[in-house]
PDB file of N, CA, C and O in Angstrom:
ATOM      1  N   MET A   1      15.424 -23.127  58.755  1.00 55.00           N
ATOM      2  CA  MET A   1      16.009 -23.726  57.581  1.00 55.00           C
ATOM      3  C   MET A   1      16.117 -22.674  56.480  1.00 55.00           C
ATOM      4  O   MET A   1      15.164 -21.963  56.198  1.00 55.00           O
ATOM      5  N   ALA A   2      17.252 -22.565  55.875  1.00 60.00           N
ATOM      6  CA  ALA A   2      17.491 -21.556  54.849  1.00 60.00           C
ATOM      7  C   ALA A   2      16.848 -21.983  53.534  1.00 60.00           C
ATOM      8  O   ALA A   2      16.869 -23.142  53.149  1.00 60.00           O
ATOM      9  N   ARG A   3      16.236 -21.006  52.888  1.00 69.00           N
ATOM     10  CA  ARG A   3      15.619 -21.275  51.576  1.00 69.00           C
ATOM     11  C   ARG A   3      16.620 -20.912  50.490  1.00 69.00           C
ATOM     12  O   ARG A   3      17.336 -19.922  50.605  1.00 69.00           O
ATOM     13  N   SER A   4      16.641 -21.703  49.454  1.00 76.00           N
ATOM     14  CA  SER A   4      17.564 -21.407  48.365  1.00 76.00           C
ATOM     15  C   SER A   4      17.011 -20.261  47.526  1.00 76.00           C
ATOM     16  O   SER A   4      15.803 -20.065  47.431  1.00 76.00           O
ATOM     17  N   LYS A   5      17.910 -19.539  46.958  1.00 81.00           N
ATOM     18  CA  LYS A   5      17.546 -18.398  46.114  1.00 81.00           C
ATOM     19  C   LYS A   5      16.908 -18.915  44.822  1.00 81.00           C
ATOM     20  O   LYS A   5      17.391 -19.875  44.230  1.00 81.00           O
ATOM     21  N   PRO A   6      15.795 -18.277  44.383  1.00 81.00           N
ATOM     22  CA  PRO A   6      15.173 -18.721  43.121  1.00 81.00           C
ATOM     23  C   PRO A   6      16.157 -18.578  41.960  1.00 81.00           C
ATOM     24  O   PRO A   6      16.913 -17.610  41.881  1.00 81.00           O
ATOM     25  N   THR A   7      16.130 -19.535  41.105  1.00 94.00           N
ATOM     26  CA  THR A   7      17.033 -19.504  39.961  1.00 94.00           C
ATOM     27  C   THR A   7      16.322 -18.890  38.754  1.00 94.00           C
ATOM     28  O   THR A   7      15.099 -18.738  38.747  1.00 94.00           O
ATOM     29  N   ALA A   8      17.106 -18.598  37.745  1.00 94.00           N
ATOM     30  CA  ALA A   8      16.533 -18.061  36.513  1.00 94.00           C
ATOM     31  C   ALA A   8      15.590 -19.079  35.888  1.00 94.00           C
ATOM     32  O   ALA A   8      14.558 -18.726  35.320  1.00 94.00           O
ATOM     33  N   ARG A   9      15.930 -20.350  36.008  1.00 95.00           N
ATOM     34  CA  ARG A   9      15.057 -21.396  35.471  1.00 95.00           C
ATOM     35  C   ARG A   9      13.706 -21.411  36.181  1.00 95.00           C
ATOM     36  O   ARG A   9      12.670 -21.577  35.550  1.00 95.00           O
ATOM     37  N   ASP A  10      13.745 -21.236  37.502  1.00 94.00           N
ATOM     38  CA  ASP A  10      12.489 -21.179  38.255  1.00 94.00           C
ATOM     39  C   ASP A  10      11.650 -19.986  37.817  1.00 94.00           C
ATOM     40  O   ASP A  10      10.434 -20.086  37.661  1.00 94.00           O
ATOM     41  N   ALA A  11      12.322 -18.864  37.618  1.00 94.00           N
ATOM     42  CA  ALA A  11      11.623 -17.658  37.184  1.00 94.00           C
ATOM     43  C   ALA A  11      11.014 -17.851  35.800  1.00 94.00           C
ATOM     44  O   ALA A  11       9.875 -17.436  35.552  1.00 94.00           O
ATOM     45  N   LEU A  12      11.740 -18.491  34.907  1.00 95.00           N
ATOM     46  CA  LEU A  12      11.217 -18.766  33.569  1.00 95.00           C
ATOM     47  C   LEU A  12      10.022 -19.712  33.626  1.00 95.00           C
ATOM     48  O   LEU A  12       9.037 -19.533  32.909  1.00 95.00           O
ATOM     49  N   ARG A  13      10.100 -20.729  34.456  1.00 96.00           N
ATOM     50  CA  ARG A  13       9.006 -21.674  34.603  1.00 96.00           C
ATOM     51  C   ARG A  13       7.748 -20.946  35.108  1.00 96.00           C
ATOM     52  O   ARG A  13       6.654 -21.141  34.573  1.00 96.00           O
ATOM     53  N   LYS A  14       7.950 -20.098  36.090  1.00 96.00           N
ATOM     54  CA  LYS A  14       6.824 -19.333  36.637  1.00 96.00           C
ATOM     55  C   LYS A  14       6.252 -18.396  35.578  1.00 96.00           C
ATOM     56  O   LYS A  14       5.033 -18.266  35.434  1.00 96.00           O
ATOM     57  N   LEU A  15       7.116 -17.756  34.811  1.00 97.00           N
ATOM     58  CA  LEU A  15       6.683 -16.850  33.754  1.00 97.00           C
ATOM     59  C   LEU A  15       5.872 -17.588  32.697  1.00 97.00           C
ATOM     60  O   LEU A  15       4.838 -17.105  32.235  1.00 97.00           O
ATOM     61  N   ARG A  16       6.314 -18.779  32.317  1.00 97.00           N
ATOM     62  CA  ARG A  16       5.574 -19.586  31.344  1.00 97.00           C
ATOM     63  C   ARG A  16       4.204 -19.970  31.870  1.00 97.00           C
ATOM     64  O   ARG A  16       3.218 -19.973  31.132  1.00 97.00           O
ATOM     65  N   GLU A  17       4.135 -20.319  33.141  1.00 97.00           N
ATOM     66  CA  GLU A  17       2.844 -20.659  33.751  1.00 97.00           C
ATOM     67  C   GLU A  17       1.906 -19.460  33.732  1.00 97.00           C
ATOM     68  O   GLU A  17       0.725 -19.581  33.418  1.00 97.00           O
ATOM     69  N   GLN A  18       2.444 -18.291  34.079  1.00 98.00           N
ATOM     70  CA  GLN A  18       1.634 -17.069  34.066  1.00 98.00           C
ATOM     71  C   GLN A  18       1.166 -16.742  32.656  1.00 98.00           C
ATOM     72  O   GLN A  18       0.025 -16.334  32.450  1.00 98.00           O
ATOM     73  N   ARG A  19       2.047 -16.912  31.682  1.00 98.00           N
ATOM     74  CA  ARG A  19       1.698 -16.641  30.293  1.00 98.00           C
ATOM     75  C   ARG A  19       0.571 -17.567  29.838  1.00 98.00           C
ATOM     76  O   ARG A  19      -0.377 -17.133  29.186  1.00 98.00           O
ATOM     77  N   ALA A  20       0.662 -18.828  30.205  1.00 97.00           N
ATOM     78  CA  ALA A  20      -0.393 -19.787  29.846  1.00 97.00           C
ATOM     79  C   ALA A  20      -1.717 -19.396  30.489  1.00 97.00           C
ATOM     80  O   ALA A  20      -2.776 -19.463  29.850  1.00 97.00           O
ATOM     81  N   GLN A  21      -1.666 -18.971  31.740  1.00 98.00           N
ATOM     82  CA  GLN A  21      -2.883 -18.528  32.422  1.00 98.00           C
ATOM     83  C   GLN A  21      -3.475 -17.307  31.736  1.00 98.00           C
ATOM     84  O   GLN A  21      -4.691 -17.207  31.548  1.00 98.00           O
ATOM     85  N   LEU A  22      -2.617 -16.361  31.355  1.00 98.00           N
ATOM     86  CA  LEU A  22      -3.090 -15.160  30.663  1.00 98.00           C
ATOM     87  C   LEU A  22      -3.691 -15.497  29.302  1.00 98.00           C
ATOM     88  O   LEU A  22      -4.704 -14.921  28.902  1.00 98.00           O
ATOM     89  N   GLU A  23      -3.078 -16.428  28.590  1.00 98.00           N
ATOM     90  CA  GLU A  23      -3.621 -16.836  27.292  1.00 98.00           C
ATOM     91  C   GLU A  23      -4.993 -17.474  27.457  1.00 98.00           C
ATOM     92  O   GLU A  23      -5.908 -17.211  26.669  1.00 98.00           O
ATOM     93  N   ASN A  24      -5.151 -18.291  28.482  1.00 98.00           N
ATOM     94  CA  ASN A  24      -6.453 -18.901  28.748  1.00 98.00           C
ATOM     95  C   ASN A  24      -7.490 -17.845  29.116  1.00 98.00           C
ATOM     96  O   ASN A  24      -8.634 -17.894  28.658  1.00 98.00           O
ATOM     97  N   GLU A  25      -7.083 -16.885  29.917  1.00 98.00           N
ATOM     98  CA  GLU A  25      -7.988 -15.803  30.312  1.00 98.00           C
ATOM     99  C   GLU A  25      -8.373 -14.956  29.102  1.00 98.00           C
ATOM    100  O   GLU A  25      -9.523 -14.566  28.932  1.00 98.00           O
ATOM    101  N   GLU A  26      -7.405 -14.678  28.221  1.00 98.00           N
ATOM    102  CA  GLU A  26      -7.695 -13.913  27.014  1.00 98.00           C
ATOM    103  C   GLU A  26      -8.692 -14.654  26.132  1.00 98.00           C
ATOM    104  O   GLU A  26      -9.640 -14.056  25.616  1.00 98.00           O
ATOM    105  N   ALA A  27      -8.503 -15.949  25.967  1.00 98.00           N
ATOM    106  CA  ALA A  27      -9.422 -16.740  25.147  1.00 98.00           C
ATOM    107  C   ALA A  27     -10.827 -16.702  25.731  1.00 98.00           C
ATOM    108  O   ALA A  27     -11.809 -16.545  24.999  1.00 98.00           O
ATOM    109  N   ARG A  28     -10.932 -16.824  27.039  1.00 98.00           N
ATOM    110  CA  ARG A  28     -12.236 -16.786  27.698  1.00 98.00           C
ATOM    111  C   ARG A  28     -12.906 -15.422  27.510  1.00 98.00           C
ATOM    112  O   ARG A  28     -14.088 -15.330  27.170  1.00 98.00           O
ATOM    113  N   LEU A  29     -12.130 -14.353  27.689  1.00 97.00           N
ATOM    114  CA  LEU A  29     -12.682 -13.009  27.546  1.00 97.00           C
ATOM    115  C   LEU A  29     -13.061 -12.707  26.101  1.00 97.00           C
ATOM    116  O   LEU A  29     -14.066 -12.034  25.841  1.00 97.00           O
ATOM    117  N   ARG A  30     -12.288 -13.202  25.139  1.00 97.00           N
ATOM    118  CA  ARG A  30     -12.637 -13.020  23.729  1.00 97.00           C
ATOM    119  C   ARG A  30     -13.961 -13.709  23.415  1.00 97.00           C
ATOM    120  O   ARG A  30     -14.788 -13.182  22.678  1.00 97.00           O
ATOM    121  N   GLU A  31     -14.135 -14.890  23.975  1.00 97.00           N
ATOM    122  CA  GLU A  31     -15.379 -15.628  23.776  1.00 97.00           C
ATOM    123  C   GLU A  31     -16.562 -14.846  24.349  1.00 97.00           C
ATOM    124  O   GLU A  31     -17.604 -14.700  23.708  1.00 97.00           O
ATOM    125  N   GLU A  32     -16.392 -14.312  25.553  1.00 97.00           N
ATOM    126  CA  GLU A  32     -17.450 -13.515  26.177  1.00 97.00           C
ATOM    127  C   GLU A  32     -17.744 -12.260  25.360  1.00 97.00           C
ATOM    128  O   GLU A  32     -18.900 -11.885  25.187  1.00 97.00           O
ATOM    129  N   ALA A  33     -16.697 -11.605  24.863  1.00 96.00           N
ATOM    130  CA  ALA A  33     -16.883 -10.404  24.045  1.00 96.00           C
ATOM    131  C   ALA A  33     -17.632 -10.732  22.766  1.00 96.00           C
ATOM    132  O   ALA A  33     -18.521  -9.980  22.342  1.00 96.00           O
ATOM    133  N   ALA A  34     -17.305 -11.860  22.155  1.00 94.00           N
ATOM    134  CA  ALA A  34     -17.994 -12.266  20.931  1.00 94.00           C
ATOM    135  C   ALA A  34     -19.471 -12.528  21.204  1.00 94.00           C
ATOM    136  O   ALA A  34     -20.332 -12.148  20.399  1.00 94.00           O
ATOM    137  N   ILE A  35     -19.764 -13.144  22.322  1.00 95.00           N
ATOM    138  CA  ILE A  35     -21.159 -13.399  22.686  1.00 95.00           C
ATOM    139  C   ILE A  35     -21.898 -12.076  22.892  1.00 95.00           C
ATOM    140  O   ILE A  35     -23.016 -11.894  22.402  1.00 95.00           O
ATOM    141  N   GLU A  36     -21.263 -11.138  23.600  1.00 95.00           N
ATOM    142  CA  GLU A  36     -21.890  -9.827  23.826  1.00 95.00           C
ATOM    143  C   GLU A  36     -22.143  -9.113  22.502  1.00 95.00           C
ATOM    144  O   GLU A  36     -23.218  -8.541  22.291  1.00 95.00           O
ATOM    145  N   LEU A  37     -21.146  -9.128  21.624  1.00 91.00           N
ATOM    146  CA  LEU A  37     -21.305  -8.468  20.327  1.00 91.00           C
ATOM    147  C   LEU A  37     -22.391  -9.135  19.503  1.00 91.00           C
ATOM    148  O   LEU A  37     -23.171  -8.459  18.822  1.00 91.00           O
ATOM    149  N   GLY A  38     -22.454 -10.446  19.553  1.00 90.00           N
ATOM    150  CA  GLY A  38     -23.506 -11.165  18.840  1.00 90.00           C
ATOM    151  C   GLY A  38     -24.891 -10.768  19.325  1.00 90.00           C
ATOM    152  O   GLY A  38     -25.808 -10.552  18.526  1.00 90.00           O
ATOM    153  N   ARG A  39     -25.030 -10.633  20.630  1.00 94.00           N
ATOM    154  CA  ARG A  39     -26.317 -10.200  21.189  1.00 94.00           C
ATOM    155  C   ARG A  39     -26.681  -8.794  20.716  1.00 94.00           C
ATOM    156  O   ARG A  39     -27.836  -8.520  20.387  1.00 94.00           O
ATOM    157  N   LEU A  40     -25.676  -7.914  20.687  1.00 92.00           N
ATOM    158  CA  LEU A  40     -25.923  -6.551  20.214  1.00 92.00           C
ATOM    159  C   LEU A  40     -26.356  -6.538  18.757  1.00 92.00           C
ATOM    160  O   LEU A  40     -27.263  -5.793  18.372  1.00 92.00           O
ATOM    161  N   LEU A  41     -25.714  -7.353  17.938  1.00 90.00           N
ATOM    162  CA  LEU A  41     -26.076  -7.416  16.522  1.00 90.00           C
ATOM    163  C   LEU A  41     -27.516  -7.885  16.356  1.00 90.00           C
ATOM    164  O   LEU A  41     -28.261  -7.362  15.522  1.00 90.00           O
ATOM    165  N   ILE A  42     -27.908  -8.860  17.126  1.00 92.00           N
ATOM    166  CA  ILE A  42     -29.276  -9.365  17.045  1.00 92.00           C
ATOM    167  C   ILE A  42     -30.264  -8.304  17.521  1.00 92.00           C
ATOM    168  O   ILE A  42     -31.315  -8.097  16.903  1.00 92.00           O
ATOM    169  N   GLU A  43     -29.928  -7.607  18.605  1.00 93.00           N
ATOM    170  CA  GLU A  43     -30.821  -6.576  19.138  1.00 93.00           C
ATOM    171  C   GLU A  43     -31.083  -5.463  18.132  1.00 93.00           C
ATOM    172  O   GLU A  43     -32.179  -4.918  18.079  1.00 93.00           O
ATOM    173  N   CYS A  44     -30.066  -5.104  17.346  1.00 90.00           N
ATOM    174  CA  CYS A  44     -30.249  -3.996  16.410  1.00 90.00           C
ATOM    175  C   CYS A  44     -30.627  -4.475  15.009  1.00 90.00           C
ATOM    176  O   CYS A  44     -30.746  -3.671  14.090  1.00 90.00           O
ATOM    177  N   GLY A  45     -30.808  -5.772  14.829  1.00 89.00           N
ATOM    178  CA  GLY A  45     -31.238  -6.287  13.542  1.00 89.00           C
ATOM    179  C   GLY A  45     -30.122  -6.492  12.544  1.00 89.00           C
ATOM    180  O   GLY A  45     -30.373  -6.743  11.368  1.00 89.00           O
ATOM    181  N   ALA A  46     -28.896  -6.412  12.979  1.00 88.00           N
ATOM    182  CA  ALA A  46     -27.768  -6.518  12.058  1.00 88.00           C
ATOM    183  C   ALA A  46     -27.447  -7.948  11.665  1.00 88.00           C
ATOM    184  O   ALA A  46     -26.562  -8.177  10.842  1.00 88.00           O
ATOM    185  N   GLU A  47     -28.181  -8.919  12.190  1.00 86.00           N
ATOM    186  CA  GLU A  47     -27.898 -10.299  11.811  1.00 86.00           C
ATOM    187  C   GLU A  47     -28.231 -10.576  10.353  1.00 86.00           C
ATOM    188  O   GLU A  47     -27.819 -11.578   9.787  1.00 86.00           O
ATOM    189  N   THR A  48     -28.936  -9.650   9.725  1.00 90.00           N
ATOM    190  CA  THR A  48     -29.269  -9.816   8.310  1.00 90.00           C
ATOM    191  C   THR A  48     -28.155  -9.333   7.387  1.00 90.00           C
ATOM    192  O   THR A  48     -28.196  -9.589   6.185  1.00 90.00           O
ATOM    193  N   ILE A  49     -27.173  -8.640   7.931  1.00 91.00           N
ATOM    194  CA  ILE A  49     -26.040  -8.148   7.141  1.00 91.00           C
ATOM    195  C   ILE A  49     -25.107  -9.323   6.844  1.00 91.00           C
ATOM    196  O   ILE A  49     -24.814 -10.130   7.720  1.00 91.00           O
ATOM    197  N   GLU A  50     -24.647  -9.401   5.634  1.00 92.00           N
ATOM    198  CA  GLU A  50     -23.697 -10.442   5.251  1.00 92.00           C
ATOM    199  C   GLU A  50     -22.387 -10.244   6.020  1.00 92.00           C
ATOM    200  O   GLU A  50     -21.969  -9.098   6.255  1.00 92.00           O
ATOM    201  N   PRO A  51     -21.719 -11.329   6.406  1.00 90.00           N
ATOM    202  CA  PRO A  51     -20.469 -11.202   7.165  1.00 90.00           C
ATOM    203  C   PRO A  51     -19.426 -10.322   6.478  1.00 90.00           C
ATOM    204  O   PRO A  51     -18.758  -9.526   7.138  1.00 90.00           O
ATOM    205  N   ALA A  52     -19.285 -10.435   5.173  1.00 94.00           N
ATOM    206  CA  ALA A  52     -18.301  -9.613   4.460  1.00 94.00           C
ATOM    207  C   ALA A  52     -18.652  -8.132   4.553  1.00 94.00           C
ATOM    208  O   ALA A  52     -17.771  -7.279   4.716  1.00 94.00           O
ATOM    209  N   GLN A  53     -19.946  -7.816   4.464  1.00 94.00           N
ATOM    210  CA  GLN A  53     -20.383  -6.425   4.573  1.00 94.00           C
ATOM    211  C   GLN A  53     -20.157  -5.901   5.994  1.00 94.00           C
ATOM    212  O   GLN A  53     -19.710  -4.763   6.175  1.00 94.00           O
ATOM    213  N   LEU A  54     -20.457  -6.729   6.977  1.00 91.00           N
ATOM    214  CA  LEU A  54     -20.251  -6.320   8.370  1.00 91.00           C
ATOM    215  C   LEU A  54     -18.771  -6.066   8.634  1.00 91.00           C
ATOM    216  O   LEU A  54     -18.398  -5.075   9.271  1.00 91.00           O
ATOM    217  N   ARG A  55     -17.924  -6.944   8.131  1.00 92.00           N
ATOM    218  CA  ARG A  55     -16.478  -6.781   8.280  1.00 92.00           C
ATOM    219  C   ARG A  55     -16.039  -5.461   7.648  1.00 92.00           C
ATOM    220  O   ARG A  55     -15.244  -4.706   8.218  1.00 92.00           O
ATOM    221  N   GLN A  56     -16.579  -5.153   6.464  1.00 95.00           N
ATOM    222  CA  GLN A  56     -16.234  -3.913   5.773  1.00 95.00           C
ATOM    223  C   GLN A  56     -16.696  -2.701   6.577  1.00 95.00           C
ATOM    224  O   GLN A  56     -15.976  -1.701   6.686  1.00 95.00           O
ATOM    225  N   ILE A  57     -17.883  -2.767   7.138  1.00 92.00           N
ATOM    226  CA  ILE A  57     -18.402  -1.669   7.956  1.00 92.00           C
ATOM    227  C   ILE A  57     -17.509  -1.429   9.171  1.00 92.00           C
ATOM    228  O   ILE A  57     -17.136  -0.289   9.475  1.00 92.00           O
ATOM    229  N   VAL A  58     -17.163  -2.513   9.846  1.00 91.00           N
ATOM    230  CA  VAL A  58     -16.338  -2.382  11.054  1.00 91.00           C
ATOM    231  C   VAL A  58     -14.959  -1.849  10.709  1.00 91.00           C
ATOM    232  O   VAL A  58     -14.446  -0.954  11.383  1.00 91.00           O
ATOM    233  N   ARG A  59     -14.363  -2.364   9.651  1.00 95.00           N
ATOM    234  CA  ARG A  59     -13.040  -1.868   9.251  1.00 95.00           C
ATOM    235  C   ARG A  59     -13.091  -0.383   8.888  1.00 95.00           C
ATOM    236  O   ARG A  59     -12.197   0.393   9.244  1.00 95.00           O
ATOM    237  N   GLY A  60     -14.133   0.015   8.179  1.00 94.00           N
ATOM    238  CA  GLY A  60     -14.279   1.425   7.827  1.00 94.00           C
ATOM    239  C   GLY A  60     -14.449   2.302   9.056  1.00 94.00           C
ATOM    240  O   GLY A  60     -13.843   3.377   9.150  1.00 94.00           O
ATOM    241  N   ALA A  61     -15.252   1.828   9.990  1.00 93.00           N
ATOM    242  CA  ALA A  61     -15.464   2.593  11.221  1.00 93.00           C
ATOM    243  C   ALA A  61     -14.171   2.709  12.023  1.00 93.00           C
ATOM    244  O   ALA A  61     -13.863   3.775  12.578  1.00 93.00           O
ATOM    245  N   MET A  62     -13.412   1.638  12.075  1.00 94.00           N
ATOM    246  CA  MET A  62     -12.155   1.682  12.819  1.00 94.00           C
ATOM    247  C   MET A  62     -11.133   2.582  12.130  1.00 94.00           C
ATOM    248  O   MET A  62     -10.353   3.258  12.791  1.00 94.00           O
ATOM    249  N   ALA A  63     -11.147   2.608  10.801  1.00 96.00           N
ATOM    250  CA  ALA A  63     -10.215   3.466  10.067  1.00 96.00           C
ATOM    251  C   ALA A  63     -10.538   4.945  10.302  1.00 96.00           C
ATOM    252  O   ALA A  63      -9.640   5.764  10.467  1.00 96.00           O
ATOM    253  N   LEU A  64     -11.832   5.264  10.310  1.00 94.00           N
ATOM    254  CA  LEU A  64     -12.235   6.650  10.551  1.00 94.00           C
ATOM    255  C   LEU A  64     -12.085   7.041  12.014  1.00 94.00           C
ATOM    256  O   LEU A  64     -11.863   8.201  12.326  1.00 94.00           O
ATOM    257  N   GLY A  65     -12.266   6.086  12.873  1.00 94.00           N
ATOM    258  CA  GLY A  65     -12.320   6.359  14.304  1.00 94.00           C
ATOM    259  C   GLY A  65     -13.784   6.365  14.732  1.00 94.00           C
ATOM    260  O   GLY A  65     -14.667   6.771  13.963  1.00 94.00           O
ATOM    261  N   ILE A  66     -14.032   5.917  15.923  1.00 91.00           N
ATOM    262  CA  ILE A  66     -15.408   5.785  16.410  1.00 91.00           C
ATOM    263  C   ILE A  66     -16.121   7.134  16.462  1.00 91.00           C
ATOM    264  O   ILE A  66     -17.255   7.263  15.996  1.00 91.00           O
ATOM    265  N   ASP A  67     -15.465   8.144  17.000  1.00 93.00           N
ATOM    266  CA  ASP A  67     -16.121   9.454  17.120  1.00 93.00           C
ATOM    267  C   ASP A  67     -16.510  10.017  15.754  1.00 93.00           C
ATOM    268  O   ASP A  67     -17.625  10.500  15.562  1.00 93.00           O
ATOM    269  N   GLU A  68     -15.587   9.953  14.798  1.00 93.00           N
ATOM    270  CA  GLU A  68     -15.870  10.466  13.450  1.00 93.00           C
ATOM    271  C   GLU A  68     -16.983   9.668  12.786  1.00 93.00           C
ATOM    272  O   GLU A  68     -17.865  10.238  12.137  1.00 93.00           O
ATOM    273  N   THR A  69     -16.963   8.363  12.952  1.00 92.00           N
ATOM    274  CA  THR A  69     -18.015   7.519  12.374  1.00 92.00           C
ATOM    275  C   THR A  69     -19.366   7.891  12.951  1.00 92.00           C
ATOM    276  O   THR A  69     -20.355   8.034  12.211  1.00 92.00           O
ATOM    277  N   LEU A  70     -19.430   8.053  14.259  1.00 91.00           N
ATOM    278  CA  LEU A  70     -20.703   8.419  14.905  1.00 91.00           C
ATOM    279  C   LEU A  70     -21.198   9.787  14.426  1.00 91.00           C
ATOM    280  O   LEU A  70     -22.393   9.978  14.226  1.00 91.00           O
ATOM    281  N   LYS A  71     -20.277  10.727  14.225  1.00 92.00           N
ATOM    282  CA  LYS A  71     -20.672  12.037  13.704  1.00 92.00           C
ATOM    283  C   LYS A  71     -21.294  11.912  12.306  1.00 92.00           C
ATOM    284  O   LYS A  71     -22.274  12.569  11.992  1.00 92.00           O
ATOM    285  N   ARG A  72     -20.695  11.056  11.494  1.00 91.00           N
ATOM    286  CA  ARG A  72     -21.155  10.913  10.113  1.00 91.00           C
ATOM    287  C   ARG A  72     -22.496  10.198   9.999  1.00 91.00           C
ATOM    288  O   ARG A  72     -23.253  10.465   9.075  1.00 91.00           O
ATOM    289  N   ILE A  73     -22.781   9.298  10.918  1.00 89.00           N
ATOM    290  CA  ILE A  73     -24.024   8.544  10.795  1.00 89.00           C
ATOM    291  C   ILE A  73     -25.141   9.095  11.671  1.00 89.00           C
ATOM    292  O   ILE A  73     -26.299   8.695  11.514  1.00 89.00           O
ATOM    293  N   ALA A  74     -24.835  10.033  12.553  1.00 88.00           N
ATOM    294  CA  ALA A  74     -25.863  10.619  13.416  1.00 88.00           C
ATOM    295  C   ALA A  74     -26.792  11.488  12.597  1.00 88.00           C
ATOM    296  O   ALA A  74     -26.358  12.175  11.659  1.00 88.00           O
ATOM    297  N   PRO A  75     -28.081  11.464  12.918  1.00 78.00           N
ATOM    298  CA  PRO A  75     -29.018  12.328  12.205  1.00 78.00           C
ATOM    299  C   PRO A  75     -28.664  13.799  12.398  1.00 78.00           C
ATOM    300  O   PRO A  75     -28.235  14.197  13.456  1.00 78.00           O
ATOM    301  N   ALA A  76     -28.851  14.563  11.356  1.00 60.00           N
ATOM    302  CA  ALA A  76     -28.499  15.994  11.388  1.00 60.00           C
ATOM    303  C   ALA A  76     -29.440  16.781  12.245  1.00 60.00           C
ATOM    304  O   ALA A  76     -30.509  16.498  12.553  1.00 60.00           O
TER     305      ALA A  76
END
């Protein structure tokens, strides 16, 4: 029995399904990453830092770059 050629609509439907699956996977992985980061913050005692200060620290580190930030904060 001959199979019909997939249509553009079928391809779009499949693409939407894949996109939804990827979005769900991204949400799950973001949640896991947040949990890991939270554990790291607790391990190093950073849970006492105010959220606004932590946000400022992270933004500053990202602006400088991780390597440069580590150089600046490493003991001489």
